[in-house]
Coordinates of C-alpha atoms and ligand atoms in Angstrom, one line a residue:
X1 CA 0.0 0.0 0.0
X2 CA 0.9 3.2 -0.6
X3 CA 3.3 4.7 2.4
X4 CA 2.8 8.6 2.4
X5 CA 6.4 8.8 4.1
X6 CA 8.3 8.3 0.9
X7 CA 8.7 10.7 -1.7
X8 CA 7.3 10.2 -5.0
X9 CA 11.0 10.0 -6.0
X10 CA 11.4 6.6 -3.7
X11 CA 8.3 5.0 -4.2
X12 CA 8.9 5.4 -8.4
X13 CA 12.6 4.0 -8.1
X14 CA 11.0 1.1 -6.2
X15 CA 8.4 0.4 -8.0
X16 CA 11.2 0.5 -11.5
X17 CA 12.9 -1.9 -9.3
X18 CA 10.2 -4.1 -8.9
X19 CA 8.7 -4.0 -12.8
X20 CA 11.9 -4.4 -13.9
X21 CA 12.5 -7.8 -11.8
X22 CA 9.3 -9.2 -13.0
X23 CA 9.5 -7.9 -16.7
X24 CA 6.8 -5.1 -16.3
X25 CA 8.6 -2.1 -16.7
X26 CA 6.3 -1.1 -19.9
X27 CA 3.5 -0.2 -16.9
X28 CA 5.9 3.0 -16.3
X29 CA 6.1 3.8 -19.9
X30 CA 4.1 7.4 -19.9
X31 CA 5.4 8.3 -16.3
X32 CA 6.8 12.0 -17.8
X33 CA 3.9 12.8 -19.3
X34 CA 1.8 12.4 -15.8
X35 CA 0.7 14.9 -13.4
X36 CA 1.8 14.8 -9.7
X37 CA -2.0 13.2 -9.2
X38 CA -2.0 10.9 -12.0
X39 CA 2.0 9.7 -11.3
X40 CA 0.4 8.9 -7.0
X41 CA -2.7 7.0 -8.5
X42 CA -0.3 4.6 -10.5
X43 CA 2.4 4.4 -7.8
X44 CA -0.8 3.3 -5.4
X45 CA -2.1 0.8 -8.2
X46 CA 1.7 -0.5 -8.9
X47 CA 2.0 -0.9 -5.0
X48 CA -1.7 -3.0 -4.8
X49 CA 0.0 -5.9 -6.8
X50 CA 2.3 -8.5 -5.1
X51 CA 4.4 -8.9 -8.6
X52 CA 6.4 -11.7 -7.4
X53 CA 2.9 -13.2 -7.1
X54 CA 2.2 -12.1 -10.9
X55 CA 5.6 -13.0 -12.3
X56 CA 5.0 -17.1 -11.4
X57 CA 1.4 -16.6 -12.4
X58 CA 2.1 -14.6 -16.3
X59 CA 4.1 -18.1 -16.8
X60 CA 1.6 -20.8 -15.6
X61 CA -1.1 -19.0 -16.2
X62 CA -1.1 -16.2 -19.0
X63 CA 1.4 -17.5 -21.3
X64 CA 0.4 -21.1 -20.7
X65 CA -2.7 -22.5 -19.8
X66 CA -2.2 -24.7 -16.4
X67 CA -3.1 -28.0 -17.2
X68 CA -5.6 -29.8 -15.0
X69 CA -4.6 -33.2 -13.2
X70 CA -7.0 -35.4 -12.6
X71 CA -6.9 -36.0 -8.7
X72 CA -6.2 -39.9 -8.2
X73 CA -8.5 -40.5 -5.7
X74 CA -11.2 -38.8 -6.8
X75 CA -15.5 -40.1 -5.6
X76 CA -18.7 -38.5 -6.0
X77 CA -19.3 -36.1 -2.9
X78 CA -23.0 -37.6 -1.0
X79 CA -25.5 -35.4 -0.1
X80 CA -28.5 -34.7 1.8
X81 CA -32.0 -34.6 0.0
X82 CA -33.8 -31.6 -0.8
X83 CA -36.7 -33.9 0.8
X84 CA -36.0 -35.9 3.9
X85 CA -36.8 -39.3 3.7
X86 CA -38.3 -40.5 6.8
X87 CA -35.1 -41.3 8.5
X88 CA -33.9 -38.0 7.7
X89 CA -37.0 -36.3 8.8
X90 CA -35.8 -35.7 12.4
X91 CA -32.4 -35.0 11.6
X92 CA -34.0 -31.7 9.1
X93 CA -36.7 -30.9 12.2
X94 CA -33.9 -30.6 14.9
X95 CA -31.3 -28.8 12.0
X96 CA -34.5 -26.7 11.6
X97 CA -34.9 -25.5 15.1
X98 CA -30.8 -24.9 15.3
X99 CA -30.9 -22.8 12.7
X100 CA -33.8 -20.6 14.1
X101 CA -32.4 -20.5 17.1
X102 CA -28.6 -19.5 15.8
X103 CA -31.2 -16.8 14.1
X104 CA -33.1 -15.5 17.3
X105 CA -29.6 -15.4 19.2
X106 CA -28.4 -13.1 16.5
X107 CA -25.2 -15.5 15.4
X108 CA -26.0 -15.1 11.6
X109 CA -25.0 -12.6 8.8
X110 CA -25.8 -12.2 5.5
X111 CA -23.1 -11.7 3.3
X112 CA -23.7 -11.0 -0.8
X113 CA -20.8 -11.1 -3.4
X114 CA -21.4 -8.2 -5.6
X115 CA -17.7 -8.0 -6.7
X116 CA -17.9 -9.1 -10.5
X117 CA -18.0 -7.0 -13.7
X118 CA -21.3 -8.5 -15.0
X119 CA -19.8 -7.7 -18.7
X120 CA -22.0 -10.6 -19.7
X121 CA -24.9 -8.4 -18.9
X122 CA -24.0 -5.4 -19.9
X123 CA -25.8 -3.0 -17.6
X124 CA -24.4 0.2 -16.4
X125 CA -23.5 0.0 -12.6
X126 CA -23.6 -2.5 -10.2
X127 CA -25.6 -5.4 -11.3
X128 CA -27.0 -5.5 -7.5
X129 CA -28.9 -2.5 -9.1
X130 CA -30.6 -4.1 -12.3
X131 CA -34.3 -4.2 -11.6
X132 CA -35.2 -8.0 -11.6
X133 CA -38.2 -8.6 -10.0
X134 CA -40.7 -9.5 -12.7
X135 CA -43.8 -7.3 -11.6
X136 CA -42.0 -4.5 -9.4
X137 CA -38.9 -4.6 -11.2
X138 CA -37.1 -3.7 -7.8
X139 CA -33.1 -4.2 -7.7
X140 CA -31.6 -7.3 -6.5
X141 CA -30.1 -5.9 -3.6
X142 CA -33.9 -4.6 -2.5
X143 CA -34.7 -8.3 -3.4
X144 CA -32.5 -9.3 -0.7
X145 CA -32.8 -6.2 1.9
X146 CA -36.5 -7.5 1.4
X147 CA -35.3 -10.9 2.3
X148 CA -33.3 -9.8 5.5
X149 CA -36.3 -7.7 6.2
X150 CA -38.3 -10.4 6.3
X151 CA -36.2 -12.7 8.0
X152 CA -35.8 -10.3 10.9
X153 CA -39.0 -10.0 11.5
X154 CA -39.8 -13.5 11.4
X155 CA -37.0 -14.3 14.0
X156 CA -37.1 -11.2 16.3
X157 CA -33.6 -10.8 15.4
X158 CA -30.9 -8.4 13.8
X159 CA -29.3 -9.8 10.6
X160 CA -26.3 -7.9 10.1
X161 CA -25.5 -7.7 6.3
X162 CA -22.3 -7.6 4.7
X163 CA -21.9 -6.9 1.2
X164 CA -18.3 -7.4 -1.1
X165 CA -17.9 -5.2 -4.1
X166 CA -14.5 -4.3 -5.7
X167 CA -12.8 -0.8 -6.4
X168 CA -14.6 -0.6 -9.9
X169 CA -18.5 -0.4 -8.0
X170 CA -17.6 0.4 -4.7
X171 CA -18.6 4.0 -4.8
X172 CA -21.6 3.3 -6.6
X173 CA -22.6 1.0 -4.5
X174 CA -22.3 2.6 -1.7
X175 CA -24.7 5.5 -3.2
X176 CA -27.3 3.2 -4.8
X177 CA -27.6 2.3 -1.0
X178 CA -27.9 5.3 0.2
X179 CA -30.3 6.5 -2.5
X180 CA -32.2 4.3 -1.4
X181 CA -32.3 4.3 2.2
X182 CA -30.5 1.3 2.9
X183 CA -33.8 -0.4 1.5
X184 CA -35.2 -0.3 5.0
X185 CA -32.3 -1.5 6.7
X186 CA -30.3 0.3 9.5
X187 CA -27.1 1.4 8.4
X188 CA -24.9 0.2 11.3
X189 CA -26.1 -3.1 10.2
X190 CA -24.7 -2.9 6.6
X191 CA -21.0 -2.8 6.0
X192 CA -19.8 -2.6 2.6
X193 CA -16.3 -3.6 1.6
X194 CA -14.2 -3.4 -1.5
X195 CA -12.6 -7.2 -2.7
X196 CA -8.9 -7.4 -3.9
X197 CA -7.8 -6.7 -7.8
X198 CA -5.2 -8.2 -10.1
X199 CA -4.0 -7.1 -13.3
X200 CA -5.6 -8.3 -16.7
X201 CA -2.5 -9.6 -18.9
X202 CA -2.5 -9.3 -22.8
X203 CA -2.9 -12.8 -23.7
X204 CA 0.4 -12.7 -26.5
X205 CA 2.8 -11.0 -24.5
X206 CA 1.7 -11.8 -20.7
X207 CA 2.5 -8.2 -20.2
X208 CA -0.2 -6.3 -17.7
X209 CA -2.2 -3.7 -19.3
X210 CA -2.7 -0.2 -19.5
X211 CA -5.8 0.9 -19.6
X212 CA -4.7 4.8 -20.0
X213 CA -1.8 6.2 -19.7
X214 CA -2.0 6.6 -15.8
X215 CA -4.1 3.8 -15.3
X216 CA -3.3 -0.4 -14.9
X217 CA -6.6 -1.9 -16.5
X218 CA -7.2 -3.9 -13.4
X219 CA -10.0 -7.0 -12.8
X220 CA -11.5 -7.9 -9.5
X221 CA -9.5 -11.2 -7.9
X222 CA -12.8 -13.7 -8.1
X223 CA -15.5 -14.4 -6.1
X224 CA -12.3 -16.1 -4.2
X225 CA -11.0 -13.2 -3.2
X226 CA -14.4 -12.7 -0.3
X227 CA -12.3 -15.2 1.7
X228 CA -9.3 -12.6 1.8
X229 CA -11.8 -9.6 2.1
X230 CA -13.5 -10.7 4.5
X231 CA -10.4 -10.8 7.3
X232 CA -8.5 -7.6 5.7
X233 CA -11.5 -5.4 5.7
X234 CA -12.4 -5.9 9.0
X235 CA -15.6 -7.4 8.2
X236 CA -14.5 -10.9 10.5
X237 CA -13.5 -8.5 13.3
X238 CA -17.3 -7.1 13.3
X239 CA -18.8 -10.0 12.9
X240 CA -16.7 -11.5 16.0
X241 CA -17.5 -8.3 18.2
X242 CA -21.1 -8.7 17.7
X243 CA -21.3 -12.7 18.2
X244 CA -21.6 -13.7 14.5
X245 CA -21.1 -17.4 14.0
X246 CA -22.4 -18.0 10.9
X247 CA -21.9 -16.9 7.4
X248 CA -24.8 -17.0 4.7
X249 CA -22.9 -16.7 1.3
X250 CA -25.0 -15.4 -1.9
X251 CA -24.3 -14.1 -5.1
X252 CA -25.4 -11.0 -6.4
X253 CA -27.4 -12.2 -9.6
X254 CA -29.9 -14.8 -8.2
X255 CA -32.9 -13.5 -6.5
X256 CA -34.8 -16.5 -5.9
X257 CA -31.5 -17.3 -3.3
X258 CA -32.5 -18.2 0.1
X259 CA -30.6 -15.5 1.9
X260 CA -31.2 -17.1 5.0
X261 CA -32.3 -20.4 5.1
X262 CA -32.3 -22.1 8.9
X263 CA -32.4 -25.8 8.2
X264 CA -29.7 -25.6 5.9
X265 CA -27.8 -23.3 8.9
X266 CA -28.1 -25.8 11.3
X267 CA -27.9 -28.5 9.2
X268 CA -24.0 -26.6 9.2
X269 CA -24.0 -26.1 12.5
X270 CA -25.0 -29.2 14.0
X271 CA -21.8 -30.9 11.7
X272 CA -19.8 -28.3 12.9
X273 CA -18.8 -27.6 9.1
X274 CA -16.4 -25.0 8.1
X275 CA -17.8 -24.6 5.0
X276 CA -21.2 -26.3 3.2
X277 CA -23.1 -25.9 0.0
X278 CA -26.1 -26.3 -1.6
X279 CA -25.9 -28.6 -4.6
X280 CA -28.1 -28.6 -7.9
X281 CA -28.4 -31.9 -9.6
X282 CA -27.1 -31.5 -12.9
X283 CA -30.1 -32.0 -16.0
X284 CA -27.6 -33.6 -17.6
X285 CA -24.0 -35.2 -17.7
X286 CA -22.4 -31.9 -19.7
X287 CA -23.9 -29.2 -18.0
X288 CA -21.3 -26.8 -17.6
X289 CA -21.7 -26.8 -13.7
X290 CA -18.8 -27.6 -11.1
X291 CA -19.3 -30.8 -9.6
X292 CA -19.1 -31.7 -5.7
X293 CA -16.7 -34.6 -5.5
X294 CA -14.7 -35.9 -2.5
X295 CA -11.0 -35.6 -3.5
X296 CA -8.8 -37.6 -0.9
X297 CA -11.6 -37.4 1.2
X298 CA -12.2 -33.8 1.4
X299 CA -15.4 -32.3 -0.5
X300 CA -14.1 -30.0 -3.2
X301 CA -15.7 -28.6 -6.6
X302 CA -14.0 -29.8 -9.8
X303 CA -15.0 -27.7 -12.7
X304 CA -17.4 -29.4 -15.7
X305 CA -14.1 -28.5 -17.8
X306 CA -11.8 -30.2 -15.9
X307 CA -14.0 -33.0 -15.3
X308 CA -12.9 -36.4 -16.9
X309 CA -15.8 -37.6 -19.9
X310 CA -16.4 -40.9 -18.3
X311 CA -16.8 -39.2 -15.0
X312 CA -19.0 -37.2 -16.2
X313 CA -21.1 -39.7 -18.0
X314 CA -20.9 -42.3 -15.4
X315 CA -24.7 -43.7 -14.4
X316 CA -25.1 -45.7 -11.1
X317 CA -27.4 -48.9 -11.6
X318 CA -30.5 -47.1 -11.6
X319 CA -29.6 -45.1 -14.5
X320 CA -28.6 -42.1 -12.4
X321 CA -25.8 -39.8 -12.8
X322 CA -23.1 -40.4 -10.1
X323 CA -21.2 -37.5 -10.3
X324 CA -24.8 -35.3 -9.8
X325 CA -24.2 -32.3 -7.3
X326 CA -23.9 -29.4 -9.7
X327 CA -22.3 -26.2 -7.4
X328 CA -24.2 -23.4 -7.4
X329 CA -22.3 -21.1 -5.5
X330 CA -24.6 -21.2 -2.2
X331 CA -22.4 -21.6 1.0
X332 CA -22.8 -21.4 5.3
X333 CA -18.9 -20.4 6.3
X334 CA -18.5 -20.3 10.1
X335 CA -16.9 -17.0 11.3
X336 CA -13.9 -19.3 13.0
X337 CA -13.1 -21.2 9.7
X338 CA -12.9 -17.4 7.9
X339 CA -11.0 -16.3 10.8
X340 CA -8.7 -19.8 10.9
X341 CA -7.5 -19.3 7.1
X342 CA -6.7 -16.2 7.6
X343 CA -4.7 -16.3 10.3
X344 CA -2.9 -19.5 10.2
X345 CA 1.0 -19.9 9.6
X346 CA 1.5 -19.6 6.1
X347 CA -1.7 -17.9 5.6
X348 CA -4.0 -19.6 2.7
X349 CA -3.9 -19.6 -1.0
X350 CA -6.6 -20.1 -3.2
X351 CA -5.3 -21.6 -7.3
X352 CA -6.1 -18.6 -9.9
X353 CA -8.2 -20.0 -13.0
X354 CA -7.5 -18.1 -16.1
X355 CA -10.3 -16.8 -18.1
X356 CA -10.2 -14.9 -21.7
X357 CA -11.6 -11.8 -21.4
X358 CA -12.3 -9.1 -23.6
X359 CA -9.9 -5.9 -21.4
X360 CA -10.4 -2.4 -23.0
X361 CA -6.4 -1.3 -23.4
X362 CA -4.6 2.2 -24.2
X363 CA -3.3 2.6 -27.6
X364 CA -0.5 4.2 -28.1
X365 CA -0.8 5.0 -31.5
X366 CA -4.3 6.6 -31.3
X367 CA -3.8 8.1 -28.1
X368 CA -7.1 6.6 -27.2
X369 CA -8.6 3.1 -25.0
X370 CA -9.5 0.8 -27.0
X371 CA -12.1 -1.8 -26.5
X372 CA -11.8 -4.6 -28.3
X373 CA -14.4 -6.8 -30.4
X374 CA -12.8 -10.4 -29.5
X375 CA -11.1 -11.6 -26.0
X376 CA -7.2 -10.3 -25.8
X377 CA -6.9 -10.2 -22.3
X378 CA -6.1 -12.7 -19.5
X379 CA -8.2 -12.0 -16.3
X380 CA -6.8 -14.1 -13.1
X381 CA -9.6 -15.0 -10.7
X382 CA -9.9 -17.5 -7.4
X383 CA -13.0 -19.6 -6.4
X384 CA -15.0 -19.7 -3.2
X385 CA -15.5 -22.9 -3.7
X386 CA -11.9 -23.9 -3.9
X387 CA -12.5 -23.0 -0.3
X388 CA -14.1 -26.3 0.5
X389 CA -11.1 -28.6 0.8
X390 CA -9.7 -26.5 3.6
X391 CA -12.2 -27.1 6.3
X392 CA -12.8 -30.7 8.1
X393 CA -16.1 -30.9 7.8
X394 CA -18.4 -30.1 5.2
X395 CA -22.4 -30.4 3.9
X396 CA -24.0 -30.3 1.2
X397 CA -27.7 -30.1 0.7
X398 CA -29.5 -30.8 -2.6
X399 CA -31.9 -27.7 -4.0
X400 CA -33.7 -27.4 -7.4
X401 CA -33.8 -25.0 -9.7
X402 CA -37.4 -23.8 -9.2
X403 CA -36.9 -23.2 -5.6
X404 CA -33.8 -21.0 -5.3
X405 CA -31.9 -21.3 -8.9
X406 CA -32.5 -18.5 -11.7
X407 CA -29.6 -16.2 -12.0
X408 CA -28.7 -13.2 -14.0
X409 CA -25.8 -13.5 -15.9
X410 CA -26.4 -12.9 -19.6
X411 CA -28.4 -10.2 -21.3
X412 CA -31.9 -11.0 -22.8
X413 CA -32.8 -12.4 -26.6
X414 CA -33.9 -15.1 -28.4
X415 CA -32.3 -18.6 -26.7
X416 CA -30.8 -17.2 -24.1
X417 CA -30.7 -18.8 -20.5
X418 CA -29.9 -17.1 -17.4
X419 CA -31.1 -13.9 -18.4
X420 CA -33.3 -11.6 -17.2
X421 CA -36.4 -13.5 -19.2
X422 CA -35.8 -16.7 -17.7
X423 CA -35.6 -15.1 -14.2
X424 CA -38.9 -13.5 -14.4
X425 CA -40.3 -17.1 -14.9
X426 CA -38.3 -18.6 -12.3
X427 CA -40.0 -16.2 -10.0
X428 CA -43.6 -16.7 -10.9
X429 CA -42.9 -21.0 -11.2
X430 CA -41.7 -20.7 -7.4
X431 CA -44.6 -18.5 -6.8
X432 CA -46.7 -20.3 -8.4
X433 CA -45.3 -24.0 -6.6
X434 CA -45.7 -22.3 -3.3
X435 CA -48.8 -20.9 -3.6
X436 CA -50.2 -24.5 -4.6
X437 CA -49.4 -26.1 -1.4
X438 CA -51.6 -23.4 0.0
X439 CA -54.3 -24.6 -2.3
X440 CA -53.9 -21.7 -4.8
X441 CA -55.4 -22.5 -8.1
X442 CA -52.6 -21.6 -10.8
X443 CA -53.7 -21.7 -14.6
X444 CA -51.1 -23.8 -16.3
X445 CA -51.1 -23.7 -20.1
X446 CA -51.0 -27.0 -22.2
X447 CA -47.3 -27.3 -21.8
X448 CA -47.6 -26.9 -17.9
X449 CA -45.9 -23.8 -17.5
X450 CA -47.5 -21.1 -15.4
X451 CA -50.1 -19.3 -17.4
X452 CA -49.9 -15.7 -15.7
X453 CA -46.8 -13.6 -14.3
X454 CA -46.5 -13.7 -10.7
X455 CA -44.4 -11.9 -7.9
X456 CA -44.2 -13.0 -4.4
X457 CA -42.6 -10.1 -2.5
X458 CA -39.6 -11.7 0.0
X459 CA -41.5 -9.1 3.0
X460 CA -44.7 -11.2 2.1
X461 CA -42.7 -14.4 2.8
X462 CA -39.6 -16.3 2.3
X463 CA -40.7 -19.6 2.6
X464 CA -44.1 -21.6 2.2
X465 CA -45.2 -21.6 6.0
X466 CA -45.1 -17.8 6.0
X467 CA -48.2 -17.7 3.3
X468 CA -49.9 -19.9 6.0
X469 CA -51.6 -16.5 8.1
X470 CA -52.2 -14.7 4.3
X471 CA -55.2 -14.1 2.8
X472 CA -54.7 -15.1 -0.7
X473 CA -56.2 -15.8 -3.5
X474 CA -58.1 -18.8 -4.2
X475 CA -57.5 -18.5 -8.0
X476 CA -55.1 -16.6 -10.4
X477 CA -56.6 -15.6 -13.5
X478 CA -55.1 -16.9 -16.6
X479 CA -53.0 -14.4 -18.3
X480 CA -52.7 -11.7 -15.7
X481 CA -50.2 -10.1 -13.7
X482 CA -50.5 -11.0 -9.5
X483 CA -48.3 -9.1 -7.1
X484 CA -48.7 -10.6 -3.6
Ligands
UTP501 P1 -19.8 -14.3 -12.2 O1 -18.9 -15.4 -12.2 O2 -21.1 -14.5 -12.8 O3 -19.1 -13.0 -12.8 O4 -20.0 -13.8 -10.7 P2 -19.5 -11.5 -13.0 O5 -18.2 -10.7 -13.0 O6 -20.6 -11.1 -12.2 O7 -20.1 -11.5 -14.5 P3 -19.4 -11.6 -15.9 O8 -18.6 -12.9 -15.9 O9 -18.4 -10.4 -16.0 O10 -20.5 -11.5 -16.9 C1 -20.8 -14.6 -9.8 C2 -20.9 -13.8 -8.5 O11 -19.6 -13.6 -8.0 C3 -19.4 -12.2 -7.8 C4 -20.4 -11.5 -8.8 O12 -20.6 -10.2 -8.3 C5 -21.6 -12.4 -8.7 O13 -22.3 -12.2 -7.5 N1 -18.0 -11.9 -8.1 C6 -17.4 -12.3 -9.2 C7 -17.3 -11.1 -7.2 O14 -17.9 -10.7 -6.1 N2 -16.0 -10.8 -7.4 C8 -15.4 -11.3 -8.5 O15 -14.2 -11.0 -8.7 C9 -16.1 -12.1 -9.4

């Protein structure tokens, strides 16, 4: 970091020193041109980056492409039914009552990932601000205040709320919060942080880029980097001070996420699990979802790329996939596990994944940035889920798509998935499923699918039982729009 005792002088002969050791020097190339301003901002980003760090990582990763090795011992991670079978039943009641009770003590945060770029999306600003609910169109981050809202409530508790963004949408964030009121939420219970950033590489020459003269075009580290965040911002520290025991993990772009959920809490707890996950049976052996697989003996993620074909293709007797649990980025951490990483001797490293990225760049010629129509950057980012394999125990528990599965990630048009479309449906078929156990008549058309457009508002409820003391409807019309 930046150390406001040297002079510019020093800090720019180190950080020559530095560039020049790990072959970067060309970051310093428009130095005399730069204002006293412009010369501190690129000392402070130069100073950000551990370029030893970069230096191993511009060889494995940017100039070659690590190659994957298939773990020898390698088996299909169990886990526990979205459904309890009856055996199980009493197990989920008890795991239940833990987790409310975890809840009405007030050992449970919220914590949202709203780090990423969303360039797959394309919307201007945060993407915790892109209106997804498919009546009210209200921001995902209301979706979720609405959640914690609710949740509070329902528990007589305080759900502090921690949210990760990176350097890029910090300050936006920040004001989209306060523009809107917190969304209901006291202030002193929402701490915002800022995740860690690497360099983007150009993929030919591993060099790191420039995205103006004065400016390192820089990435967020990966949804990874929370783990790191979380213990440098201070955020484990407040958490500890106020009796915080559990972490709820969510990602930004999915609004039908259960931001709380107790049984899967104490299903955590009761294990006393570092780290568990919710796990989506994959549709089918391809889908390009990480799969939950016990590698010597600890649960860990492999990704669908780096999964072996007959793996991924292998069928139990009943016809089943065995390698099933797709990862869908939905995790319990325990404050201690966060806090044990962290602090343990030799710290913790998390592998960097490479992905090809398209990385607007300076040009020298043109005196302009450029941003480029095909990928010709190198973007380094870490995994939560390569998280998993540190802690002793772990759980997973099985969800489906319909009740907390429909993300954001790609724009809307014809064919796509995971877009802002296919959300809107994913809210009103989970509407529509919980309002049938409560006796609701749904239209359906031939097909099945829900014949109307429905919203269930998170402070209406945030899980079946809570539509139990509603007055609702006993019908929804064919081809109309229901807020409830
Ligand atoms: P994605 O992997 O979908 O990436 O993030 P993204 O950056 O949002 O979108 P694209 O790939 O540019 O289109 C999944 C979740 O992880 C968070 C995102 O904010 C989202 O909630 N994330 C991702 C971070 O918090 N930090 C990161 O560095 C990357």
């Amino acid at each position: 970091m930046a150390t406001p005792k040297f002079t510019i002088e020093e800090r720019l002969a180190k950080a020559k020193a530095i560039l020049k050791q790990a072959d970067q020097s060309q970051v310093l190339n428009y130095w005399d041109q730069l204002s006293d301003d412009q010369k501190k901002q690129i000392l402070g980003q130069i100073e950000s980056v551990d370029w030893v760090e970069v230096t191993r990582l511009v060889q494995s990763h940017v100039l070659n492409t690590p190659e994957f090795i298939a773990p020898k011992s390698i088996e299909p991670a169990p886990y526990l039914p979205r459904i309890p079978s009856k055996n199980l039943a009493d197990k989920y009641k008890q795991a239940k009552k833990a987790g409310e009770k975890l809840l009405r003590d007030g050992k449970v945060a919220a914590f949202t990932v709203a780090g990423g770029q969303g360039t797959r999306l394309g919307w201007n600003g945060p993407k915790g601000s892109y209106p997804a609910t498919a009546i009210r169109k209200i921001p995902l981050f209301c979706c979720f205040a609405e959640f914690i809202r609710k949740a509070e409530q329902k528990f007589g508790t305080t759900i502090p709320w921690y949210i990760m963004t990176s350097p890029i949408n910090d300050a936006a964030t920040r004001a989209f919060f306060e523009e809107h009121g917190n969304f209901g939420l006291r202030a002193d219970h929402i701490m915002i942080f800022p995740q860690g950033m690497m360099p983007a590489f150009d993929s030919k020459t591993g060099k790191a880029l420039l995205e103006s003269p004065d400016t390192l075009a820089m990435a967020p580290n990966g949804h990874g980097g929370s783990l790191k965040a979380l213990y440098t911002s201070g955020a484990i520290a407040d958490m500890k001070q106020r009796g915080i025991e559990q972490i709820s993990y969510v990602q930004v772009d999915n609004p039908l996420v259960k931001v709380i959920d107790p049984l899967f809490i104490g299903l955590h707890a009761k294990s006393q699990a570092g780290m568990s996950s919710k796990a989506l049976p994959k549709a089918y052996a391809q889908e390009k979802v990480g799969v939950f697989c016990k590698v010597n003996d600890k649960v860990s993620v492999i990704e669908y790329s780096n999964m072996p074909d007959e793996l991924s293709e292998m069928r139990d007797e009943a016809g089943e996939l065995v390698y099933k649990g797709g990862s869908i980025a939905i995790h319990v951490m325990a404050t201690d596990f966060v806090e044990k990483i962290n602090t343990q001797e030799g710290g913790f490293a998390l592998p960097y994944n490479r992905a090809n990225k398209k990385v607007a760049y300076w040009d020298h010629k043109n005196n302009a940035t450029v941003t480029p129509q095909t990928a010709n950057a190198v973007k380094l980012e870490t995994f939560v889920f390569d998280a998993l394999p540190l802690c002793q125990e772990s759980v997973i528990l099985e969800t489906d798509r319909i009740e907390e599965f429909s993300p954001i990630k790609n724009a809307d048009e014809p064919g796509a998935l995971d877009c802002p479309a296919t959300c809107k449906q994913g809210q009103t078929d989970r509407a529509a499923r919980w309002l049938e156990t409560k006796n609701v008549k749904i239209p359906r058309k031939a097909d099945g699918s829900v014949d109307a457009i429905i919203e269930l508002s998170h402070l209406k409820a945030i899980d079946p039982e809570d539509l139990d003391d509603m007055d609702l409807p006993a019908a929804i019309d064919a081809g109309t729009e229901v807020l409830i």
